[in-house]
Amino acid sequence: TNCLTTVWRLFKILSEDQQRYEKQLIFEHPGFAKLCQELLRDSRRMMRGDLVFSLHAVVNLGVPQNTRLVQTLVRVCQEKLNQFDNRCISVLATTLAGMDKDKNVSALQAGLQLLAEQRIPGIRDIFILQNLMKCMGKDAPVFLKKKLEVAVLKEIDHLTFPNSLRVLMGLVSMNYCSIPILNACSKNIQENVHEVSFRQLILILEACYNLQYRNVKLFSALADYVNSTAYLWDKRQIILFLSAFETLGFRPSELMGVFAEKVTEDPEFLNLKNLLIVLRVYSRLNYVPRDSKHLFFETLHSCLNKYLPHISNTELLKAVYSLCILGYLPHHALDELLQKESRDELLQSGDLYKEQKEMMLRCVKACMELDSTSFTKPAFVLTENFPSLVSLNLTKAREALIELLGDESMFRQNVRLPYKYHVDFEIRMDSDRQKVLPVAVTDDHADSSVQRLGFLFVPLSAFCLGTTHPQGKLAMKMRHLKKLGYHVILVR
């Protein structure tokens, strides 16, 4: 056991390339084969600690799971399970979490689950508890997850920064969102943010995404830390960091401003993959640097043009769509995209993403017309009502408008507009917006003195997290409705 665990400790600190080479040397060494034979022979006479540490080392060194050695160790662990102390349970839980499910592993895991259920109330070690969380996994019954939650909460005041990260990963393994534990981990991480490595930053954000946990204070602390130490980070690391925030819908505006400067100063580091990520992040989070807007767009457009000869049509569509959402028309790339061959390839039947691509193309076409410098506001926009399922909020809003305006003839609901846009309610007013006008009176003729108010009822997910800043698609819709002559009012 000492020999195996020492080999494992030395092996795990090597790089991946070194591990591949060393693993081959270990497996080919005659002493290793002899060691495995002795382990197989003595497994039933071993002390409980030696048994679980041997299994842990053998599995992590990469001995195939279907070998007689691994299967025997698993079965012996099953036989001696009731003799294991909490430390042995912890090591065994960690080992099983990294193994594939087979008949013996599943049986041992089921036995461990029953044993853990009895032992959890008496365990006071966070490290052991988080190992159990990891082992139990998402298939564990809810009552067992709750037992683990209660046990962790009893020790929450003694939570250290490393344990906060481990507990967070344990919750992800169980797919269990415990707000009290997450809040405690979040607070601990914020207090020790200077200790967080790049890999840990990404893991924390991924965990929050997987658990659907949104904590603006935590995200702000992480963003501020990266922003204040941006000179220490590789540009590609910042791209990954911004991408992780984009999936959460959080907009770290200061960091995005700093990174936009880095892009305009030195765009050469942007390969095609990173360019597409940057375009997606900035368009979804609706961020454009205020003082260098034109330079930022021109830099990204120039990078895109460089990759046009060998970019796929799908990637080209994504890039053009992102720039259009931000209100910038990349004319060279647009010409390339709208060639007949490109369109035909994009909209092939049987493509899983065909509807999404159609939506993106529709948005690009709307932007080409509405965001063009030659576009002028139409004197009259053809509209029509269309039936739709009305939510409870819209029903309440309709009742409120009837009460305020006195009559249904003073507003319209579910109004369809050109370019497949619609507004939930439309009210028409005089030029000073002092008086509401009946819809019928102003319906079928152009009148520049009539002001159109468009009410949009928008879910919180359409805004950047913790703000009233609209995300890209909503910002584009507001921009286009304004071009069509509407004063847009958002109702969250």
JSON list of C-alpha atoms in Angstrom, two decimals, residues 377 427-437 442 447-453 485 487:
[
{"chain": "A", "resi": 377, "resn": "LYS", "atom": "CA", "xyz": [-38.54, 56.49, -40.38]},
{"chain": "A", "resi": 427, "resn": "ILE", "atom": "CA", "xyz": [-51.04, 53.54, -27.12]},
{"chain": "A", "resi": 428, "resn": "ARG", "atom": "CA", "xyz": [-51.22, 56.57, -29.40]},
{"chain": "A", "resi": 429, "resn": "MET", "atom": "CA", "xyz": [-50.81, 60.11, -28.10]},
{"chain": "A", "resi": 430, "resn": "ASP", "atom": "CA", "xyz": [-50.57, 63.63, -29.42]},
{"chain": "A", "resi": 431, "resn": "SER", "atom": "CA", "xyz": [-47.17, 65.17, -30.25]},
{"chain": "A", "resi": 432, "resn": "ASP", "atom": "CA", "xyz": [-46.70, 66.53, -26.70]},
{"chain": "A", "resi": 433, "resn": "ARG", "atom": "CA", "xyz": [-47.74, 63.21, -25.17]},
{"chain": "A", "resi": 434, "resn": "GLN", "atom": "CA", "xyz": [-50.37, 64.90, -23.08]},
{"chain": "A", "resi": 435, "resn": "LYS", "atom": "CA", "xyz": [-53.45, 63.24, -24.50]},
{"chain": "A", "resi": 436, "resn": "VAL", "atom": "CA", "xyz": [-54.27, 59.64, -25.46]},
{"chain": "A", "resi": 437, "resn": "LEU", "atom": "CA", "xyz": [-55.92, 59.31, -28.87]},
{"chain": "A", "resi": 442, "resn": "THR", "atom": "CA", "xyz": [-55.34, 57.41, -36.12]},
{"chain": "A", "resi": 447, "resn": "ASP", "atom": "CA", "xyz": [-49.87, 61.64, -39.15]},
{"chain": "A", "resi": 448, "resn": "SER", "atom": "CA", "xyz": [-46.48, 62.83, -37.93]},
{"chain": "A", "resi": 449, "resn": "SER", "atom": "CA", "xyz": [-48.07, 64.47, -34.91]},
{"chain": "A", "resi": 450, "resn": "VAL", "atom": "CA", "xyz": [-49.19, 61.11, -33.51]},
{"chain": "A", "resi": 451, "resn": "GLN", "atom": "CA", "xyz": [-46.80, 59.54, -31.02]},
{"chain": "A", "resi": 452, "resn": "ARG", "atom": "CA", "xyz": [-46.81, 55.73, -30.72]},
{"chain": "A", "resi": 453, "resn": "LEU", "atom": "CA", "xyz": [-45.98, 54.18, -27.37]},
{"chain": "A", "resi": 485, "resn": "GLY", "atom": "CA", "xyz": [-41.53, 55.21, -34.91]},
{"chain": "A", "resi": 487, "resn": "HIS", "atom": "CA", "xyz": [-41.29, 55.17, -28.05]}
]
